[in-house]
PDB file of C-alpha atoms in Angstrom:
ATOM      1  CA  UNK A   1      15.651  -3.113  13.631  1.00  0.00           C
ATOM      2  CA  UNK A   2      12.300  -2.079  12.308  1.00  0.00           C
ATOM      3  CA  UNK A   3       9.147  -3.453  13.447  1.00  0.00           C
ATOM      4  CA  UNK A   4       5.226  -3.291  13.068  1.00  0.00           C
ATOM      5  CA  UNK A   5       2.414  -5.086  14.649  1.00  0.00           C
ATOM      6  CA  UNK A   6      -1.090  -5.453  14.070  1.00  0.00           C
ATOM      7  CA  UNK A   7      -3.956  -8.133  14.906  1.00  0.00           C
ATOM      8  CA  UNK A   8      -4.603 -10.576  11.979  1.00  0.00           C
ATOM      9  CA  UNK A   9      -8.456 -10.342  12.438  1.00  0.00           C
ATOM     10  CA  UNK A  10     -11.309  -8.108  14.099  1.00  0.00           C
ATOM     11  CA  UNK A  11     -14.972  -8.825  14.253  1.00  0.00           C
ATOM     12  CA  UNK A  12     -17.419  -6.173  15.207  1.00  0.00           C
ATOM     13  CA  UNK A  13     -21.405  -5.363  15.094  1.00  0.00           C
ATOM     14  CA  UNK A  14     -23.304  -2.964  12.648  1.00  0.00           C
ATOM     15  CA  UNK A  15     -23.187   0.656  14.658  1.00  0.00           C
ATOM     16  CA  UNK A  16     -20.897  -0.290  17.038  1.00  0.00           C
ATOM     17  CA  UNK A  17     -17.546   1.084  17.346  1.00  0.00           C
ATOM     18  CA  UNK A  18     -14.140  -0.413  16.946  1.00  0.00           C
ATOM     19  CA  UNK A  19     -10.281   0.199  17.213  1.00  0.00           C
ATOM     20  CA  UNK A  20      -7.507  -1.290  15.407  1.00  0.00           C
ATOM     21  CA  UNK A  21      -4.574  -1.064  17.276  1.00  0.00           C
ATOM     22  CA  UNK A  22      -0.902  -0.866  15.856  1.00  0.00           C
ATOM     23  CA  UNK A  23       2.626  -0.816  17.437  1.00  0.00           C
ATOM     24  CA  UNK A  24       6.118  -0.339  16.198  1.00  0.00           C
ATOM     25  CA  UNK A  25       9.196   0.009  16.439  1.00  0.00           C
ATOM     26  CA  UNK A  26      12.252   1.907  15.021  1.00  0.00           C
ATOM     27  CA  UNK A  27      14.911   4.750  14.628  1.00  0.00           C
ATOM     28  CA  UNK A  28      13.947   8.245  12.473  1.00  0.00           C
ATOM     29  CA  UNK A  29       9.716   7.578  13.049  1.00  0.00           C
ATOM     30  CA  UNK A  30       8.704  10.413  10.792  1.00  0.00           C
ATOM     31  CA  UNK A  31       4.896   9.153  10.786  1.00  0.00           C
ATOM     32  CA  UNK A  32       2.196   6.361  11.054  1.00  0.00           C
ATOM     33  CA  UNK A  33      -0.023   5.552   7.580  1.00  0.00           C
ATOM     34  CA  UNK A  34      -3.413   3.864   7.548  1.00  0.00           C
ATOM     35  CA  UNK A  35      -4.616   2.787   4.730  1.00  0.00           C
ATOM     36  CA  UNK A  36      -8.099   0.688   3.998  1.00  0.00           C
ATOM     37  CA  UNK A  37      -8.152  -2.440   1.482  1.00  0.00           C
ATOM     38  CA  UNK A  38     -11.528  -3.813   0.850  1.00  0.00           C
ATOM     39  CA  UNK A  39     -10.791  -7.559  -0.705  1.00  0.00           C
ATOM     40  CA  UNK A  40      -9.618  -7.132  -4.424  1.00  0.00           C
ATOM     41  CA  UNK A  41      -9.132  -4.090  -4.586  1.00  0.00           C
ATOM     42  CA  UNK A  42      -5.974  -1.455  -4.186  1.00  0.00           C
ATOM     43  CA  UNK A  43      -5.676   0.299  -0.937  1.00  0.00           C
ATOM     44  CA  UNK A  44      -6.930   3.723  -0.265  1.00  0.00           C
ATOM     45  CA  UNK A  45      -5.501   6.019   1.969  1.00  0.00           C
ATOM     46  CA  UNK A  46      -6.980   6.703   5.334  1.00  0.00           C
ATOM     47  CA  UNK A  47      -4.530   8.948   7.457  1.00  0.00           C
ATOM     48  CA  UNK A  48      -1.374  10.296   8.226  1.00  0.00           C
ATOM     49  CA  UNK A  49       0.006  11.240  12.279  1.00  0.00           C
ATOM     50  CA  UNK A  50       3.322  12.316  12.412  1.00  0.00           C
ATOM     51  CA  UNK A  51       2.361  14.573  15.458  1.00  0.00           C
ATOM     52  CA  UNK A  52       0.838  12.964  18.946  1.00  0.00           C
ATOM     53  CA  UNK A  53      -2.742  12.794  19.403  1.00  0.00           C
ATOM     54  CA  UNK A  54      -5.905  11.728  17.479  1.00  0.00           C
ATOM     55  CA  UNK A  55      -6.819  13.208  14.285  1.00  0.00           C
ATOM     56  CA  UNK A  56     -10.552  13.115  13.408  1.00  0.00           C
ATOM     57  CA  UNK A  57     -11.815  12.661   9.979  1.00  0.00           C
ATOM     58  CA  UNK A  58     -15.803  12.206  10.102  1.00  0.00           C
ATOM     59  CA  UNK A  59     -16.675   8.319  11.260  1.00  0.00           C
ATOM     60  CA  UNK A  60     -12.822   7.228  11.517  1.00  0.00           C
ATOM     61  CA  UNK A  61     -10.345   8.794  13.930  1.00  0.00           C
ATOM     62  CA  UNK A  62      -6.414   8.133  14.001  1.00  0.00           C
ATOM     63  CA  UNK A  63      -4.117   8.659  17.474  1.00  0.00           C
ATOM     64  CA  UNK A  64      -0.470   8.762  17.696  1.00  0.00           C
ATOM     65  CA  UNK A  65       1.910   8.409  20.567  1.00  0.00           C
ATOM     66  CA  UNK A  66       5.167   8.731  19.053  1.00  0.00           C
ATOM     67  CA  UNK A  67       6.819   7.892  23.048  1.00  0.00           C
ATOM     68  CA  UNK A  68       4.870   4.540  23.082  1.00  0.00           C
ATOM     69  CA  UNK A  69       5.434   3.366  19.399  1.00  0.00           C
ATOM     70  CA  UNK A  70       1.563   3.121  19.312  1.00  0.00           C
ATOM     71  CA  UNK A  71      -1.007   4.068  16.886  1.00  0.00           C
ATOM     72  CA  UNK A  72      -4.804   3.269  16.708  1.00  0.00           C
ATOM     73  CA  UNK A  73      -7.212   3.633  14.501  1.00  0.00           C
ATOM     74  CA  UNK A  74     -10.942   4.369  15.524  1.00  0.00           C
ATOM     75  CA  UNK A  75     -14.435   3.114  13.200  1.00  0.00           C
ATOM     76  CA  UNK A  76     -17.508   4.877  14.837  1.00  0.00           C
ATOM     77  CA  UNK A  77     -20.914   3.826  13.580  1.00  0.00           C
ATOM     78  CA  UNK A  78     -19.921   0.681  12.014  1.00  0.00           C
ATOM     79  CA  UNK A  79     -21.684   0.015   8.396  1.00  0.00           C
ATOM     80  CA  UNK A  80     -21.114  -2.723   6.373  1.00  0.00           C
ATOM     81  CA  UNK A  81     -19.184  -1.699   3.930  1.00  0.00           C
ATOM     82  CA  UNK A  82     -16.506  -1.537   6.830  1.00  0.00           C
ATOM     83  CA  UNK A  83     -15.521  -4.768   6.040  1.00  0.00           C
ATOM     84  CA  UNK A  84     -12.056  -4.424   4.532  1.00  0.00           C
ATOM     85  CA  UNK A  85      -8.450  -5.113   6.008  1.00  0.00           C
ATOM     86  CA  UNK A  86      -6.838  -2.437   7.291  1.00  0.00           C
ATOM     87  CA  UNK A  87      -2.836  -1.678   7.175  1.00  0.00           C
ATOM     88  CA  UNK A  88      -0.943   0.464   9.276  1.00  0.00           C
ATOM     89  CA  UNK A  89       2.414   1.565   7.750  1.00  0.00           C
ATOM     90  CA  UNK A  90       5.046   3.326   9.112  1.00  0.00           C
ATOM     91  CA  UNK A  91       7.667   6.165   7.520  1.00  0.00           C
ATOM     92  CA  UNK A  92      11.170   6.260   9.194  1.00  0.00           C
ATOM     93  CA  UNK A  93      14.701   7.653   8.395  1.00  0.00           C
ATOM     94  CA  UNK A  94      15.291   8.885   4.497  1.00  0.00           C
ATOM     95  CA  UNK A  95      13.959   6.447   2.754  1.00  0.00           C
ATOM     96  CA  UNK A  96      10.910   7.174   1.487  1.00  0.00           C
ATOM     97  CA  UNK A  97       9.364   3.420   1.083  1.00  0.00           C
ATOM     98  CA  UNK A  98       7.154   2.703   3.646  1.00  0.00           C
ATOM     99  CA  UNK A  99       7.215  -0.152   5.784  1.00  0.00           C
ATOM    100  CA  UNK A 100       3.847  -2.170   6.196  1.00  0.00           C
ATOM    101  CA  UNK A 101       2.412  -4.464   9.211  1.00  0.00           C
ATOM    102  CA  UNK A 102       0.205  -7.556   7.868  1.00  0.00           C
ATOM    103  CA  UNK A 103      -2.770  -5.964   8.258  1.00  0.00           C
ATOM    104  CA  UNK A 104      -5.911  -6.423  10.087  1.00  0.00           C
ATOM    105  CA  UNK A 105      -9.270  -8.253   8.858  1.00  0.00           C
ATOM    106  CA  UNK A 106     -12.088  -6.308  10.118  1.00  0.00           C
ATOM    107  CA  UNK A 107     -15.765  -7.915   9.874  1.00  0.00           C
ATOM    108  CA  UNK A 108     -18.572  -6.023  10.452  1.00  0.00           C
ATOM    109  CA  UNK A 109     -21.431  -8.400  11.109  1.00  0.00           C
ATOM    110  CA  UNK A 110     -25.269  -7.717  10.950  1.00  0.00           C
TER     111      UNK A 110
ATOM    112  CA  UNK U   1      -6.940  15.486  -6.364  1.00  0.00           C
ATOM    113  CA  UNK U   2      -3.850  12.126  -5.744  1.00  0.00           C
ATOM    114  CA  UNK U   3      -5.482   9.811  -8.353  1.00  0.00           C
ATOM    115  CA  UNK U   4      -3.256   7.202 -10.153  1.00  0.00           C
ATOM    116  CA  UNK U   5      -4.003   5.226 -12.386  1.00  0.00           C
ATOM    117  CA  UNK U   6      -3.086   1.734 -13.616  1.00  0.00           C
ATOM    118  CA  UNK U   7      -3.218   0.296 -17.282  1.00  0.00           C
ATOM    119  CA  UNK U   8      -4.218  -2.831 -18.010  1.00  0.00           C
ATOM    120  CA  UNK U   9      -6.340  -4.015 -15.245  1.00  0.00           C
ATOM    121  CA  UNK U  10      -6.536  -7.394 -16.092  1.00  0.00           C
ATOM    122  CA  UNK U  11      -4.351  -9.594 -18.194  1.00  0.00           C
ATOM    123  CA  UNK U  12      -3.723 -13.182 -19.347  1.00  0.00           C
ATOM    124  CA  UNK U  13      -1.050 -14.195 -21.234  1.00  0.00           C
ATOM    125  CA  UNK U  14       1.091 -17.576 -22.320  1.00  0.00           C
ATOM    126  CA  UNK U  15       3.869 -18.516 -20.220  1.00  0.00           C
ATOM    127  CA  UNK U  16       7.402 -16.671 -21.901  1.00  0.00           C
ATOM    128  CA  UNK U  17       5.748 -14.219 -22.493  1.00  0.00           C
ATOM    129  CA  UNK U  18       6.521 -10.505 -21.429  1.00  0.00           C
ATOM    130  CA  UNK U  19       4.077  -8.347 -19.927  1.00  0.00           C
ATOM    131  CA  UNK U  20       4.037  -4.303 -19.464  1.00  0.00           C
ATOM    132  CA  UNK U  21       1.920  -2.462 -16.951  1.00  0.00           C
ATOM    133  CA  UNK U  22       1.747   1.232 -17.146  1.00  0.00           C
ATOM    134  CA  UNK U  23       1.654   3.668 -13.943  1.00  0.00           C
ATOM    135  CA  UNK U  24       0.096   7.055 -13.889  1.00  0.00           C
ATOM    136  CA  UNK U  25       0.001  10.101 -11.718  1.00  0.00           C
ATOM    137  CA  UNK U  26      -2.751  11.912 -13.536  1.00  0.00           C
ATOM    138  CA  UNK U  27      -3.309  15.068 -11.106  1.00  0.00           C
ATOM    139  CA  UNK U  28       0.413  15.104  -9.420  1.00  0.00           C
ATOM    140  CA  UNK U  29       3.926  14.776 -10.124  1.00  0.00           C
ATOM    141  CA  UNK U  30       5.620  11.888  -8.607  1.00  0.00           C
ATOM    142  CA  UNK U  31       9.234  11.507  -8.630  1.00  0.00           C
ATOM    143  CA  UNK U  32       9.135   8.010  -6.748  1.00  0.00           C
ATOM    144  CA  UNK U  33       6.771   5.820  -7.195  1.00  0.00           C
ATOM    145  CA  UNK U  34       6.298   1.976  -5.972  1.00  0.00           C
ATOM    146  CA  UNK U  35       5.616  -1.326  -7.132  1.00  0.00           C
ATOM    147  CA  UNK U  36       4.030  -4.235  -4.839  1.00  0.00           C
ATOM    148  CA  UNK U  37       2.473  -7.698  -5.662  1.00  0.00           C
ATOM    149  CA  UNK U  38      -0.332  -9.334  -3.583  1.00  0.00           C
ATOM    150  CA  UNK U  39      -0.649 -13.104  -3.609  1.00  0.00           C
ATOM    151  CA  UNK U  40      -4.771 -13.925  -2.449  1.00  0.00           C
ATOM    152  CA  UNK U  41      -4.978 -13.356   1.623  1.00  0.00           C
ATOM    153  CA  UNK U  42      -1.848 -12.083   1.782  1.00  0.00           C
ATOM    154  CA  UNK U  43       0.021  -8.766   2.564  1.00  0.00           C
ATOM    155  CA  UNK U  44       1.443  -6.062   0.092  1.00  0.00           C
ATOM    156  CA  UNK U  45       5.037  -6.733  -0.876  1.00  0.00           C
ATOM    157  CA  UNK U  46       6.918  -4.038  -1.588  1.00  0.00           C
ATOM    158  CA  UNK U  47       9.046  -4.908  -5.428  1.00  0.00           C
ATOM    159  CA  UNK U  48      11.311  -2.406  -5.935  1.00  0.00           C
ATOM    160  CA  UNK U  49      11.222   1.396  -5.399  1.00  0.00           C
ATOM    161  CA  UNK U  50      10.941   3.675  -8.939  1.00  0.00           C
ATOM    162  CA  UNK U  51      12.737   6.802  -9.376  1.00  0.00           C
ATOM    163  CA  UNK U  52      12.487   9.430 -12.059  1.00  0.00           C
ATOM    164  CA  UNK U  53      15.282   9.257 -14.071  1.00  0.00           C
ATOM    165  CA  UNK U  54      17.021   6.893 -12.250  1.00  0.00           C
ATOM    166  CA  UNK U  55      17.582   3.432 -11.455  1.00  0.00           C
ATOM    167  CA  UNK U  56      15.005   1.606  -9.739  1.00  0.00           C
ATOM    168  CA  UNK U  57      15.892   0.384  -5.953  1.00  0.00           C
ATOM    169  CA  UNK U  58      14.765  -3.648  -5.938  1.00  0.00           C
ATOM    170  CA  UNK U  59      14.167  -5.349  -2.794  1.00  0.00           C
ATOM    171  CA  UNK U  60      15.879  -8.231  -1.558  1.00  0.00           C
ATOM    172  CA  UNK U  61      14.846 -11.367  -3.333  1.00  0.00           C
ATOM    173  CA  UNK U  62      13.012  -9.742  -6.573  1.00  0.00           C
ATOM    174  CA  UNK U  63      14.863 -10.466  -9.593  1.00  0.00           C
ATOM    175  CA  UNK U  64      15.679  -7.087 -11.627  1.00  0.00           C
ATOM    176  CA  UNK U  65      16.281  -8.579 -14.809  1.00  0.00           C
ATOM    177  CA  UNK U  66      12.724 -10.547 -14.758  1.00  0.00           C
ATOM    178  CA  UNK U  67      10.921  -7.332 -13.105  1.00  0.00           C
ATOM    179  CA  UNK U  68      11.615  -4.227 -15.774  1.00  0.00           C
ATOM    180  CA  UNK U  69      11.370  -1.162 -13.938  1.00  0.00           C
ATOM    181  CA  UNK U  70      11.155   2.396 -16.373  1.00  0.00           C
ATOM    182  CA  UNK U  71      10.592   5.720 -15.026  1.00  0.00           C
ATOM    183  CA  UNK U  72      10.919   7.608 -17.823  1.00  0.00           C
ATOM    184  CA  UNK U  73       8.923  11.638 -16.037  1.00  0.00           C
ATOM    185  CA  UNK U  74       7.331  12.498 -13.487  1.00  0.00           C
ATOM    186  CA  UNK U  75       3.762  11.052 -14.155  1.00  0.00           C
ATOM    187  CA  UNK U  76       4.852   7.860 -16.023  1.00  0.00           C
ATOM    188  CA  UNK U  77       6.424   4.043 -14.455  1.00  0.00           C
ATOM    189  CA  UNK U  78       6.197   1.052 -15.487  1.00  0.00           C
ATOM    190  CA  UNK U  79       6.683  -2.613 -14.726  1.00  0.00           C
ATOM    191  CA  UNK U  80       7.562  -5.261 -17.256  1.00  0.00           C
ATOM    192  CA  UNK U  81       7.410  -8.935 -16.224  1.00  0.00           C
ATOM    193  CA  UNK U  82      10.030 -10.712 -18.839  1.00  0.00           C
ATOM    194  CA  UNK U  83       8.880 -14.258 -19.741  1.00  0.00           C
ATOM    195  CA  UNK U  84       6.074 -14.599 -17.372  1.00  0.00           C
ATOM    196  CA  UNK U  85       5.802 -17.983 -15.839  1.00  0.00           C
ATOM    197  CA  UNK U  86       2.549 -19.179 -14.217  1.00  0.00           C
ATOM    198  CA  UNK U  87       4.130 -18.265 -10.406  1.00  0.00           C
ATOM    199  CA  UNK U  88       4.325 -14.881 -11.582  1.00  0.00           C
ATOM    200  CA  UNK U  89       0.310 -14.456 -11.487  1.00  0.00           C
ATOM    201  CA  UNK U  90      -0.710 -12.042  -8.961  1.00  0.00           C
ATOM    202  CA  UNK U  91      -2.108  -9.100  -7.915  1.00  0.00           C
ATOM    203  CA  UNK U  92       0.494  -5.927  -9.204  1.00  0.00           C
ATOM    204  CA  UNK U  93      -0.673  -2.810  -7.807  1.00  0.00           C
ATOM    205  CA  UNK U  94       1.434   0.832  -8.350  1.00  0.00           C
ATOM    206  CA  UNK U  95       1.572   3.342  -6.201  1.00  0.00           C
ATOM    207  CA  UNK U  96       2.583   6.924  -6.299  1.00  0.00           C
ATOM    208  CA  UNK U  97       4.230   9.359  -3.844  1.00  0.00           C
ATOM    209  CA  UNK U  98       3.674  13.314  -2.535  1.00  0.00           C
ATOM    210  CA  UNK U  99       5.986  15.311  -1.048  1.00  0.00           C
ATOM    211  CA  UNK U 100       4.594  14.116   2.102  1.00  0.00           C
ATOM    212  CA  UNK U 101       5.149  10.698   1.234  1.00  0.00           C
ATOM    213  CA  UNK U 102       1.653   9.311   1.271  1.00  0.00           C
ATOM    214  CA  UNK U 103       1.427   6.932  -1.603  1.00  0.00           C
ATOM    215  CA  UNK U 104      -1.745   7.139  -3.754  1.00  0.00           C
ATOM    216  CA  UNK U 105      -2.250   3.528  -5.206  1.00  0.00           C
ATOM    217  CA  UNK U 106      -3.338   2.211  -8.547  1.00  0.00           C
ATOM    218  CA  UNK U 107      -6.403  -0.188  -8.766  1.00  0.00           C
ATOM    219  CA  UNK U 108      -3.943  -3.062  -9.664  1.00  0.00           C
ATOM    220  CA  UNK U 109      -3.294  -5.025 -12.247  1.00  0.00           C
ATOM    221  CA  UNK U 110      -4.233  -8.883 -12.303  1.00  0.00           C
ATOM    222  CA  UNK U 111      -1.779 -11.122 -14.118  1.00  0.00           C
ATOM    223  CA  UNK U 112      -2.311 -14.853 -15.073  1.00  0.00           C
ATOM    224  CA  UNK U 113       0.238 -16.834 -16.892  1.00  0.00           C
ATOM    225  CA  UNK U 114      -1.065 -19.730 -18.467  1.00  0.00           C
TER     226      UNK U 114
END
């Protein structure tokens, strides 16, 4: 079956840096989303790995390894405005929906 | 460039009433495009997938005769809640998707039935 995992909740300092870990599992992986959602609002996309390896993209960085089912995503130079939840989706077979984890709650204190 | 947008933003309405949203790809073509509800704290469920000239693909446990799916071109879908009942306020939010299948999102649409 299809599965994606990702911690419910994150806290981190102003500056600092932090990464969100996701893993999954399935058949046809054709590539791992991230998206950000600050509270109320829609989400906006973040990245897209379908190859292995980290993909920079100034302060946030995304890394794939497609062997592991693992994907992270890296916040340098935490600001506030970090604080959002952030989803990590996944793209497999022919389907073109995307499946979603939970997401994670990231607060970036003072 | 990817920018979708989402028509109304905010709504209230009596309870039997129906209710249409309207979902736009303004700089890209989209020939599928998605429609998800948020309750508060939670995740994004997926509704039902929305093909261009086709029939929309529901998930399991959404009720296609209460959820009105249209997707009429390539730049147009929309979602029309049939005799809204209070449990049907929430968060809908649209997205649309490129070739590459990243979906561009709406800002959402807040429903309350009263």
């Amino acid at each position: 079956g299809q599965n994606i995992d990702q911690p419910t909740e994150m806290t981190a300092t102003e500056g600092a840096i932090v990464q969100i870990n996701c893993t999954y599992q399935t058949s046809g992986f054709n590539g791992l989303f991230w998206y950000q959602q600050h509270a109320g609002e829609a989400p906006t996309f973040l990245s897209y790995n379908v190859l292995d390896g980290l993909e920079e993209k100034g302060r946030f960085s995304s890394f794939l390894s497609r062997s592991k089912g693992y994907s992270y995503l890296l916040l340098k130079e935490l600001q506030m405005k970090d604080s959002a939840s952030y989803l990590c989706a996944m793209h497999a077979g022919n389907n073109r929906k995307l499946i979603w984890g939970l997401g994670t709650s990231l607060a970036v204190n003072p | 460039g990817a920018v979708v947008s989402q028509h109304p933003s905010w709504v209230i309405c009596k309870s039997g009433t129906s209710v249409k949203i309207e979902c736009r790809s303004l700089d890209f073509q989209a020939t599928t495009m998605f429609w998800y509800r948020q309750f508060p704290k939670q995740s994004l469920m997926l509704m039902a997938t929305s093909n261009e000239g086709s029939k929309a693909t529901y998930e399991q446990g959404v009720e296609k005769d209460k959820f009105l799916i249209n997707h009429a071109s390539l730049t147009l879908s929309t979602l029309t809640v049939t005799s809204a009942h209070p449990e049907d306020s929430s968060f809908y939010i649209c997205s649309a998707a490129t070739r590459r299948e990243t979906q561009y999102f709406g800002p959402g649409t807040r429903l309350l039935v009263l």
